[in-house]
Coordinates of C-alpha atoms and ligand atoms in Angstrom, one line a residue:
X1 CA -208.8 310.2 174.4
X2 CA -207.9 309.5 178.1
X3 CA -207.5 306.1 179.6
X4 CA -210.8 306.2 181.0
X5 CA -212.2 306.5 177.7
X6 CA -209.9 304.0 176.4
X7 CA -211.0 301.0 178.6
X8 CA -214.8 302.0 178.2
X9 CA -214.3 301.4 174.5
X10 CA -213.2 297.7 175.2
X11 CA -216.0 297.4 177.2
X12 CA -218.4 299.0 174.9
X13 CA -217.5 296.3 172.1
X14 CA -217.4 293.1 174.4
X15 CA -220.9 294.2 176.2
X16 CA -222.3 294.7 172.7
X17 CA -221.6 291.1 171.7
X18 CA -223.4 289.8 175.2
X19 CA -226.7 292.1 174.3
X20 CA -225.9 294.2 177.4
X21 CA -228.8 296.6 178.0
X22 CA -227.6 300.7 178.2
X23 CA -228.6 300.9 182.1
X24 CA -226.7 297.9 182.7
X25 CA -224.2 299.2 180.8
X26 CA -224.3 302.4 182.3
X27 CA -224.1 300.7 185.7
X28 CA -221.1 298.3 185.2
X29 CA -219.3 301.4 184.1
X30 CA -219.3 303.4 186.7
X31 CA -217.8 304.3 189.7
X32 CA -219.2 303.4 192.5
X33 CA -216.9 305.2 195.0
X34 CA -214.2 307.6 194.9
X35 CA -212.1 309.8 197.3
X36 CA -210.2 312.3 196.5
X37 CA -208.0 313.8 199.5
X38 CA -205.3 316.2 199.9
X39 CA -202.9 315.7 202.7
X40 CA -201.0 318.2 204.4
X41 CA -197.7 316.9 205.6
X42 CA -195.0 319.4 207.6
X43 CA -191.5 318.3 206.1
X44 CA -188.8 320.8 207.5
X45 CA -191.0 323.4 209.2
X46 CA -193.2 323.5 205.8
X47 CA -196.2 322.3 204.9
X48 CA -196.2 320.0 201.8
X49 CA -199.5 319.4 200.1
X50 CA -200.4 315.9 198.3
X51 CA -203.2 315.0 196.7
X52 CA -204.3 311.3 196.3
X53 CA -207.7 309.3 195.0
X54 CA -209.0 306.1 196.0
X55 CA -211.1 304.9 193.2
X56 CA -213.7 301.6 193.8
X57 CA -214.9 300.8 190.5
X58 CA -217.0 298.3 191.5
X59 CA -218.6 296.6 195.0
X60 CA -220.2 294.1 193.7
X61 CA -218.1 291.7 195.5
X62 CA -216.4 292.8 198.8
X63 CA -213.3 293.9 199.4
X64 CA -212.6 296.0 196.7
X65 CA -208.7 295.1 195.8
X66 CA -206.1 297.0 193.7
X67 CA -202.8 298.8 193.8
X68 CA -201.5 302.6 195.2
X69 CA -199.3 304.3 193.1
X70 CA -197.1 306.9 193.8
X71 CA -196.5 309.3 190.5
X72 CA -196.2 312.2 189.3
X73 CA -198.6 311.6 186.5
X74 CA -201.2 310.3 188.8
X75 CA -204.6 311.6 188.4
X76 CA -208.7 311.0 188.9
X77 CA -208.6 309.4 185.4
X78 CA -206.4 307.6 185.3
X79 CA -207.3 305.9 189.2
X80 CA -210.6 305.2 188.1
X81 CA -209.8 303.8 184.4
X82 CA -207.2 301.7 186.6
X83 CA -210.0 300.3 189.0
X84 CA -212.0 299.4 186.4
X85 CA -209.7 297.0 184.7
X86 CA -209.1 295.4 188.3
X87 CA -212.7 295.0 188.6
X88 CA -212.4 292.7 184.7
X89 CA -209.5 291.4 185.7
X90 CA -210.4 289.5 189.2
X91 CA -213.6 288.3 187.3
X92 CA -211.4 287.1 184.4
X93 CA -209.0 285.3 187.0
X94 CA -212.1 284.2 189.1
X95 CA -210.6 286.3 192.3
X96 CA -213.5 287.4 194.6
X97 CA -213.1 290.6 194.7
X98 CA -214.2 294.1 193.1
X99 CA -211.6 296.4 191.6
X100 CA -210.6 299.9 193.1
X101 CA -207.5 301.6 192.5
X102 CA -205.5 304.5 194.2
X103 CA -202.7 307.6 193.4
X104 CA -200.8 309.7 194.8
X105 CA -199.5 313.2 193.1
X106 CA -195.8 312.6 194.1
X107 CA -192.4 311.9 193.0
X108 CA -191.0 309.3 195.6
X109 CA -187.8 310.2 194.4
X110 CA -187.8 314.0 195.6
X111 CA -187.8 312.6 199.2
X112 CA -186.0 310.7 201.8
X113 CA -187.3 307.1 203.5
X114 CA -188.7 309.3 206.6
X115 CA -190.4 311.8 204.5
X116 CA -192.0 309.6 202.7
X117 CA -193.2 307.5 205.6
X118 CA -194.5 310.5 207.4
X119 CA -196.7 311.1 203.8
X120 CA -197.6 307.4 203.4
X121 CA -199.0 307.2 206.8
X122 CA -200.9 310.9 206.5
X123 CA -202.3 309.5 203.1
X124 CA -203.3 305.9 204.9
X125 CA -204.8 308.1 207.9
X126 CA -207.1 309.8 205.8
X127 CA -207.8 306.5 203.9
X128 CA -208.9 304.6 206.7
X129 CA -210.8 307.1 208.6
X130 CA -213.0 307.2 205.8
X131 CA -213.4 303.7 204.8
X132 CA -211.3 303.6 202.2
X133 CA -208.7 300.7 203.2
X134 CA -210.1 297.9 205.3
X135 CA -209.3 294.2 205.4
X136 CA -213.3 294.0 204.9
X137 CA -213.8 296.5 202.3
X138 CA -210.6 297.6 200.2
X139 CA -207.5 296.8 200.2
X140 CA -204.5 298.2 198.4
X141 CA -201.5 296.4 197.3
X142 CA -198.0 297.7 195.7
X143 CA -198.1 299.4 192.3
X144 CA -195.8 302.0 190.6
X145 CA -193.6 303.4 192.4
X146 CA -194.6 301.7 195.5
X147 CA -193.4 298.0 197.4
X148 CA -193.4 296.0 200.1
X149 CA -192.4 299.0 202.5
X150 CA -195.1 301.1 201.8
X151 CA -198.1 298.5 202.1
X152 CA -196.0 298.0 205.7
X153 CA -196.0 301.7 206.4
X154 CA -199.9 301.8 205.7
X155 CA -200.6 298.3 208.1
X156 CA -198.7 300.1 210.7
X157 CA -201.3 303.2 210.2
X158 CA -204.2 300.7 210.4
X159 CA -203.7 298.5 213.1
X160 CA -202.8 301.9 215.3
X161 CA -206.1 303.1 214.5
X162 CA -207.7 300.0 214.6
X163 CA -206.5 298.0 217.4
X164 CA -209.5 296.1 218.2
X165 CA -209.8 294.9 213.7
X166 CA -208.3 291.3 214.0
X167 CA -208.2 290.8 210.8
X168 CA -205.7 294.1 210.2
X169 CA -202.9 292.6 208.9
X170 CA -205.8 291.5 205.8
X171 CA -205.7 296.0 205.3
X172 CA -203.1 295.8 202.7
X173 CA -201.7 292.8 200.6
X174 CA -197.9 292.7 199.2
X175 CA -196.7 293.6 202.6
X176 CA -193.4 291.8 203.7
X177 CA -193.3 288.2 204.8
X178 CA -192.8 288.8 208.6
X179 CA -195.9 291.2 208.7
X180 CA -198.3 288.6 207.3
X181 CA -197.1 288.5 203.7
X182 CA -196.8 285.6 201.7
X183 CA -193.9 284.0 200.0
X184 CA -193.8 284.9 196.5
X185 CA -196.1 287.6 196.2
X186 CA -193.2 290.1 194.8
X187 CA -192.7 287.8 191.8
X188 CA -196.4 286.7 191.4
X189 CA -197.3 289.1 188.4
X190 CA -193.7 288.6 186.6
X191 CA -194.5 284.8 187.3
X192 CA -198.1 285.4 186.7
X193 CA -196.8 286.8 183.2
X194 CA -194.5 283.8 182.3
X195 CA -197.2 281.4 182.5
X196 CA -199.0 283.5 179.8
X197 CA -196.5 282.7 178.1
X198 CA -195.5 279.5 178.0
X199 CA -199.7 278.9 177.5
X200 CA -199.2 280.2 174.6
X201 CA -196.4 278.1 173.4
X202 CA -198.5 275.2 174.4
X203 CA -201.3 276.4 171.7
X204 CA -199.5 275.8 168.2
X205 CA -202.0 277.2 166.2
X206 CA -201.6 280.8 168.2
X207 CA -198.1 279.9 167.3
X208 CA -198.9 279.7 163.9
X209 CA -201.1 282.7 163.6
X210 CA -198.7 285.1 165.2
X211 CA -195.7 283.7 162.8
X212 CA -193.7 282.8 165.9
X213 CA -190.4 280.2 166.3
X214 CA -191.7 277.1 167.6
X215 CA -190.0 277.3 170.6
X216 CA -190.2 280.2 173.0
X217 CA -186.2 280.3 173.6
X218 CA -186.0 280.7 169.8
X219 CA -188.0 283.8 169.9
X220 CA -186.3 287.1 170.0
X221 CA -188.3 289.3 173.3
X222 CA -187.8 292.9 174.4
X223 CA -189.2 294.3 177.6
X224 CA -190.0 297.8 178.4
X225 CA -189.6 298.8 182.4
X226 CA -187.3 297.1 184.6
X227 CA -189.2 297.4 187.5
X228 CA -191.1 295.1 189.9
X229 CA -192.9 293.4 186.7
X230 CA -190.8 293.5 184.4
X231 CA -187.6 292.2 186.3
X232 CA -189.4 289.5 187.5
X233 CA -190.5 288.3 184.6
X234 CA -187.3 288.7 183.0
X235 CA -185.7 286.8 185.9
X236 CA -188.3 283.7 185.0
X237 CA -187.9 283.9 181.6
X238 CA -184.1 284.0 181.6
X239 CA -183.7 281.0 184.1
X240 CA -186.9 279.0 183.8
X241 CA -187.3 279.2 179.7
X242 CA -183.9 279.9 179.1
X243 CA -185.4 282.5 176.8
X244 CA -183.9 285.3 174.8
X245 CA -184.8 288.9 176.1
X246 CA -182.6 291.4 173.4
X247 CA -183.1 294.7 175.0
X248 CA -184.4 295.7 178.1
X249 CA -186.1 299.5 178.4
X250 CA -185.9 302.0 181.2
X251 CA -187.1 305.7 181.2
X252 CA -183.6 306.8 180.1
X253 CA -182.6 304.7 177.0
X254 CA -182.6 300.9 176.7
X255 CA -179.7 298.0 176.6
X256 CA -179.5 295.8 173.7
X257 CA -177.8 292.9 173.0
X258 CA -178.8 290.8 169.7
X259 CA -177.2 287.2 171.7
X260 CA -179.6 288.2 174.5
X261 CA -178.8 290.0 177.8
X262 CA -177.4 288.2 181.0
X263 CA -180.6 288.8 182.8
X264 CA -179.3 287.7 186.7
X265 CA -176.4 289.8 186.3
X266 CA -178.7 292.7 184.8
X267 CA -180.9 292.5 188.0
X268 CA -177.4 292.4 190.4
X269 CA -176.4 295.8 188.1
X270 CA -179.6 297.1 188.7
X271 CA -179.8 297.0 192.5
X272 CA -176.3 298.8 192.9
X273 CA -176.6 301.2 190.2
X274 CA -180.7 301.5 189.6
X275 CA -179.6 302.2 186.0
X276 CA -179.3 299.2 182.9
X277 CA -176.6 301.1 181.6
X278 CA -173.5 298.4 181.5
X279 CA -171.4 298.2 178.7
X280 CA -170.4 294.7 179.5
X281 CA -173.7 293.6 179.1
X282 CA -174.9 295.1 176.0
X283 CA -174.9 298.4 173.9
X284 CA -176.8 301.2 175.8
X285 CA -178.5 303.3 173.6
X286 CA -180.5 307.2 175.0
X287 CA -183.1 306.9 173.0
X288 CA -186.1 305.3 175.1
X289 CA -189.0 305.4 172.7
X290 CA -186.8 303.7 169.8
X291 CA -186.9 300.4 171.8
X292 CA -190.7 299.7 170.9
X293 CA -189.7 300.3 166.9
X294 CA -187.4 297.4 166.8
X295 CA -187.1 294.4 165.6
X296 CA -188.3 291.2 168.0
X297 CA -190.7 288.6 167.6
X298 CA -192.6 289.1 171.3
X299 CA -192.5 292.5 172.8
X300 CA -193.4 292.9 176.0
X301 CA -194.4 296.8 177.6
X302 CA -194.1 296.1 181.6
X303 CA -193.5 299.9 182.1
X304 CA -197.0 302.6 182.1
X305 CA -200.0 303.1 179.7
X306 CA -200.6 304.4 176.9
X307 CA -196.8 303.8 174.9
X308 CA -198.5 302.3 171.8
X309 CA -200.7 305.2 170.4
X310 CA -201.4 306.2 166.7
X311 CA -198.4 308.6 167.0
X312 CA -195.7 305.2 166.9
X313 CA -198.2 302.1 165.8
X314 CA -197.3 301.7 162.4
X315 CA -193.7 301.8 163.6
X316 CA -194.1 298.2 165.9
X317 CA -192.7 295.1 164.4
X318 CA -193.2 292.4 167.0
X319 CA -195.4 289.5 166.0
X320 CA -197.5 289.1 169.3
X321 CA -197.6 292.3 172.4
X322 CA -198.0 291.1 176.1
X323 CA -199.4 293.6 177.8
X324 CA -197.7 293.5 181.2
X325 CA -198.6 297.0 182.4
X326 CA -201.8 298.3 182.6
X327 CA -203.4 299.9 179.2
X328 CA -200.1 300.1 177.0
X329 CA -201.8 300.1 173.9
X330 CA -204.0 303.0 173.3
X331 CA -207.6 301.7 171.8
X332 CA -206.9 303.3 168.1
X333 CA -203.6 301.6 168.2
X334 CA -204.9 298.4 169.1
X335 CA -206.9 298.7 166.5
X336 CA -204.6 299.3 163.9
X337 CA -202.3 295.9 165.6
X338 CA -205.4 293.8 165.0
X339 CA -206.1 294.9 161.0
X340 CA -202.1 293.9 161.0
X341 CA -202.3 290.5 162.2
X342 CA -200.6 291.5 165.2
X343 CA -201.8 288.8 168.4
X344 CA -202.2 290.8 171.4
X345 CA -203.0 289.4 174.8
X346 CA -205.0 291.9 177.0
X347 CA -203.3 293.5 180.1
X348 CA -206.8 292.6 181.9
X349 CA -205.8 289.0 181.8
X350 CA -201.8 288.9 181.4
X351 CA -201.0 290.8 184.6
X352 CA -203.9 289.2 187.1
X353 CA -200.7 287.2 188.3
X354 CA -200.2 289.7 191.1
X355 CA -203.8 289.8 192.4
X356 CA -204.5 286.3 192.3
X357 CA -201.2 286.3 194.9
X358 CA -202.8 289.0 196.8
X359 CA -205.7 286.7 197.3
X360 CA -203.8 283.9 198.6
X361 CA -202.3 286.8 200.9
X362 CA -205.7 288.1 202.1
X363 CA -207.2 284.6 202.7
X364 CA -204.1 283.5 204.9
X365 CA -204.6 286.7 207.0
X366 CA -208.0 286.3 207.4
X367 CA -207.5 282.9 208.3
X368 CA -204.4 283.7 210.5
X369 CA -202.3 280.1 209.5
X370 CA -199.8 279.7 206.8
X371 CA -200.6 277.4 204.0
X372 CA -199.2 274.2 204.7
X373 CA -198.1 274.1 208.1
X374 CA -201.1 271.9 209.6
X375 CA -200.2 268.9 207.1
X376 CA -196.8 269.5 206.3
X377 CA -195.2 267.1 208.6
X378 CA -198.2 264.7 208.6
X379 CA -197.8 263.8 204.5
X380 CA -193.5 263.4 205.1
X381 CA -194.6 261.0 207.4
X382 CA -197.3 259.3 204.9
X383 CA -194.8 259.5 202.2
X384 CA -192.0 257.9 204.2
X385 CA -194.5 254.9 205.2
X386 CA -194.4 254.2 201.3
X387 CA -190.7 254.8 200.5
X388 CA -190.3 251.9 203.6
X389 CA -193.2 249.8 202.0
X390 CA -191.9 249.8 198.7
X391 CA -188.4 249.4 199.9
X392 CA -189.8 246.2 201.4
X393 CA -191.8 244.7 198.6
X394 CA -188.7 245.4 196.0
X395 CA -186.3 244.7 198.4
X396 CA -183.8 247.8 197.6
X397 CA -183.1 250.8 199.6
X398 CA -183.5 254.3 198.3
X399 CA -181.2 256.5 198.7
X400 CA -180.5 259.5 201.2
X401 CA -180.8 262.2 198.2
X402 CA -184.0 260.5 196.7
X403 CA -185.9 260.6 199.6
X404 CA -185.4 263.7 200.4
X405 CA -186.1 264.8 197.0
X406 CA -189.5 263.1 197.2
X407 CA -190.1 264.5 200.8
X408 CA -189.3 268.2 200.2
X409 CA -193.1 268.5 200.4
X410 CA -194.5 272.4 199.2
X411 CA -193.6 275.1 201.2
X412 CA -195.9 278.4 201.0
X413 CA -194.2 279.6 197.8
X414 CA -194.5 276.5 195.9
X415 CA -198.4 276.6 197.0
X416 CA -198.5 280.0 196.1
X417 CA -197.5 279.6 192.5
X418 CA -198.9 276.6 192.1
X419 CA -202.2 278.5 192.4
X420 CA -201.6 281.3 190.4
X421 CA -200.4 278.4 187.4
X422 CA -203.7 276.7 187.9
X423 CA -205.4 280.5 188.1
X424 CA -203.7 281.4 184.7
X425 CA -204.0 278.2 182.9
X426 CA -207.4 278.0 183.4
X427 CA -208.6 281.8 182.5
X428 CA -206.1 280.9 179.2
X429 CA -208.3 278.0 178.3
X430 CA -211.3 280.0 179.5
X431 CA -210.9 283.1 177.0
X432 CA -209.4 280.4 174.2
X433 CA -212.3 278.9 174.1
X434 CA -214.6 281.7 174.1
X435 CA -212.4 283.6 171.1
X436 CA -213.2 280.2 169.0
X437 CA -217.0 280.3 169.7
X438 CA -217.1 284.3 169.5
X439 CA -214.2 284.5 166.4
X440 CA -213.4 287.9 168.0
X441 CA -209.6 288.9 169.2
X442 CA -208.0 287.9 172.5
X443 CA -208.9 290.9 174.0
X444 CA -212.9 291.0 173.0
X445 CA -212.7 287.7 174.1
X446 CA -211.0 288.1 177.8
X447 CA -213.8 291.7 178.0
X448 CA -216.6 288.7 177.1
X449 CA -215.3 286.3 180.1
X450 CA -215.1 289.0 182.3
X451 CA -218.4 291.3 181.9
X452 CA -220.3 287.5 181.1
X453 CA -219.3 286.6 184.7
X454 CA -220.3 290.0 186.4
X455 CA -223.4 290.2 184.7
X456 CA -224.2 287.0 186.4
X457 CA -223.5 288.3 189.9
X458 CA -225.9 291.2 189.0
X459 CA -228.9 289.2 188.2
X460 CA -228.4 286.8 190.9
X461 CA -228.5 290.0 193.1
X462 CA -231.5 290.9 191.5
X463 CA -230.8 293.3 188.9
X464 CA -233.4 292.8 185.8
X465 CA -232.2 289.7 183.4
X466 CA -230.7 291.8 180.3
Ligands
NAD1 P1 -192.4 299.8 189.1 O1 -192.5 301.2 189.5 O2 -191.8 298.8 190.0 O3 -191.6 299.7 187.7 C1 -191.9 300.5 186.6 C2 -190.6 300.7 185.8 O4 -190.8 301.3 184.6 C3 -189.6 301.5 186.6 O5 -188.4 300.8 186.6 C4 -189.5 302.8 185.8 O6 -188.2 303.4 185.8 C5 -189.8 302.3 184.4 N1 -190.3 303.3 183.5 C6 -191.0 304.4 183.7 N2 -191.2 305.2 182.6 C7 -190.6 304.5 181.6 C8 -190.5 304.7 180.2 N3 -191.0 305.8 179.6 N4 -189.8 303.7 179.5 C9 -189.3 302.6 180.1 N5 -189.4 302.4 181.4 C10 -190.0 303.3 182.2 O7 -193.9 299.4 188.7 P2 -194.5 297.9 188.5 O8 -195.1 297.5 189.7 O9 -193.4 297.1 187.8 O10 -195.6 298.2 187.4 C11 -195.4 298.2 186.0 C12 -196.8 298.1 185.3 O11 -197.4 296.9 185.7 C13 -197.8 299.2 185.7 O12 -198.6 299.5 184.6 C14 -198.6 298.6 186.8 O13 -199.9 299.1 186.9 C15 -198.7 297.1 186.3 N6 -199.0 296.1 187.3 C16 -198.2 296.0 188.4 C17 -198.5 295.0 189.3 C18 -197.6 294.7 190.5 O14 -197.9 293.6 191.1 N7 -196.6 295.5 190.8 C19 -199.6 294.1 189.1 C20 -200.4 294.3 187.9 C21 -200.1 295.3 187.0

């Protein structure tokens, strides 16, 4: 079954619960755009051929948002089964947008930094010219095997072709902070992913169901993919929850460490060496598939689809599966989790993090100011007024440090996650509630949230009421 097919199963179930009609059906399924392009790029007197997509899933709501991966593996399937799940998930998250997606057919590795900018910006040429990335219309953000420098790389491309667009920085979200970026939006879906999971933690009888420790440090977690997602999240865990992350996977084999792994000094590891493999942090072992097989309490696949399949499913032991990358768990698979009491919680929700971010990104370029720096100063000043007044009514004097604990007032990052905890939270509560009225799993539930709100849009726009 291929991804596609995997997703429009979920959908399938969820849109049968809501009485969805088959041309509806039909409708929300498919795609309503797609590119595909091949790109010719002249790399040491030869010409090297690419071939990319652009997906757009759906337009109901303008721009069209979602990542550009760079992979071998990429392909039309795969793009448009990934565009559709941006489409649930920015309804899920409430995020105006629609979802599209877009691949390139390359191995960033094979190349050097100018190669692959000359490719990026052939790729973004052929993208723009045809309407297919536009601060108004679609806009890509990093994925696999992409970052900040690419999404910089493709603004470049637009605003050269598009002087006279002033909105262009709005053409890509992710990109770096001096180019119109925003603070935090590297970390937003590892952060994005934390809060999942400390919502959980909040909600004692999920607790209870899944047979989890009380406490989410007492919990043993392993992480597959040590890459944007999952390193960030790792990082928050580690630091914020003090949790205890066992074994960390990467395409080559996977540390372990049964008193949990030294996560910041992982990460410093991992930027010299871009391998996990230190002995001093935990027993490496070459075997990359075993790390799904063992024994945790949370497991957490941050990595590529499709790892949980019939092939390994009887083999998983963890009690409750984030689903950090996009469509780990292949639909037969999850089905055989759920009959086992396993609790999943949907990738469609869990990894929103990043595009709720992207949002905040989008709105401040479109709006061209930085959050917070109209009424920054203004509330010190307020909350200095008070300080003195109280000071004066209690007759004491607070000290240097206090105040200017109180006054460190919240800088772009702070806002930023602050938003994206409120965004999570409340989609949490949002699909909670609807799995207690419904009596469905996590993941019917988050589908029922999702297609619920887009079938709204379509019958306000005046499809027939079905
Ligand atoms: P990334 O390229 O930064 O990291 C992926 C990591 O997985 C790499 O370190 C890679 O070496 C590793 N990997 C590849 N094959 C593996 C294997 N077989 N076993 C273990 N590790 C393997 O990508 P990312 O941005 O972290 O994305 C990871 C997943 O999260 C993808 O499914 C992506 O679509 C999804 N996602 C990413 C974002 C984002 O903001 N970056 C947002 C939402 C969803």
């Amino acid at each position: 079954m291929s991804f596609k097919e995997n997703v429009n199963l979920h959908v399938d179930k969820s849109a049968k619960l809501l009485n969805f009609s088959d041309d509806l059906l039909e409708h929300l399924k498919s795609i309503h755009s797609l590119i595909k392009v091949n790109v010719g790029v002249v790399l040491d007197e030869k010409i090297h051929n690419f071939t990319g997509w652009r997906a757009v899933h759906s337009e109901h709501i303008l721009p069209s948002k979602g990542g550009l991966r760079y992979s071998e593996n990429v392909d039309q399937d795969d793009t448009e089964a990934l565009a559709s799940l941006m489409t649930y998930k920015c309804a899920i998250v409430n995020i105006p947008f629609g979802g599209a997606k877009g691949g390139l057919k390359i191995n960033p590795k094979n190349y050097t930094m100018s190669e692959l900018r000359a490719i990026t910006k052939a790729f973004a040429t052929k993208l723009i010219n045809r309407g297919f990335i536009s601060p108004a219309l679609n806009v890509p953000a990093p994925d696999v095997g992409t970052s900040e420098r690419e999404m910089e790389w493709i603004l470049d491309t637009y605003k050269s072709l598009k002087p006279d667009d002033i909105n262009y920085r709005g053409c890509v979200t992710g990109k770096p902070l001096h180019r119109g970026g925003i603070a935090g939006r590297t970390e937003a879906t590892g952060r994005g992913i934390e809060e999942v999971i400390r919502e959980i933690f909040r909600h004692k009888d999920i607790i209870k169901e899944s047979n989890l420790k009380n406490e989410l440090k007492e919990n043993e977690i392993i992480i597959q993919g040590f890459g944007n997602v999952g390193s960030n999240l790792a990082k928050h865990l580690y630091n914020r929850d003090k949790a205890k992350i066992i074994a960390i996977g990467e395409r080559d084999g996977y540390l372990f460490n049964k008193n949990g792994i030294d996560i910041n000094a992982l990460i410093e590891f991992y930027k010299k060496n871009e391998n996990i493999n230190n002995p001093k942090l935990g027993e490496f072992k070459n075997n990359p598939s075993e790390l799904l097989e063992l024994n945790c309490d949370i497991l957490i696949p941050a990595a590529l689809e499709n790892v949980i399949t019939i092939k390994n499913v009887n083999k998983v032991k963890a009690k409750l599966i984030i689903e950090a990358a996009n469509g780990p768990i292949s639909f037969e698979a999850d089905q055989k989790l759920h009959d086992k009491g396993v609790f999943i919680i949907p990738d469609i929700y869990v990894n929103a993090g990043g595009v709720v971010v992207s949002y905040f990104e989008w709105v401040k370029d479109i709006s061209h100011i930085r959050f917070g720096r109209v009424e920054k100063r203004f509330q010190e000043q307020k909350i200095l007024e008070i300080i003195d007044l109280i000071d004066k009514k209690t007759n004491t004097k607070t000290d240097f440090d206090t105040i200017k604990n109180i006054l460190h007032g919240a800088d772009e990052e702070d806002l930023a996650f602050s938003g994206l905890e409120d965004s999570m939270r409340n989609a949490f509560t949002e699909i909670y509630k609807t799995r207690k009225q419904i009596k469905k799993s996590f993941r019917e539930s988050a589908y029922y949230v999702s297609l619920k709100k887009i079938r709204n849009f379509y019958t306000d726009e005046g499809f027939p009421k079905r």
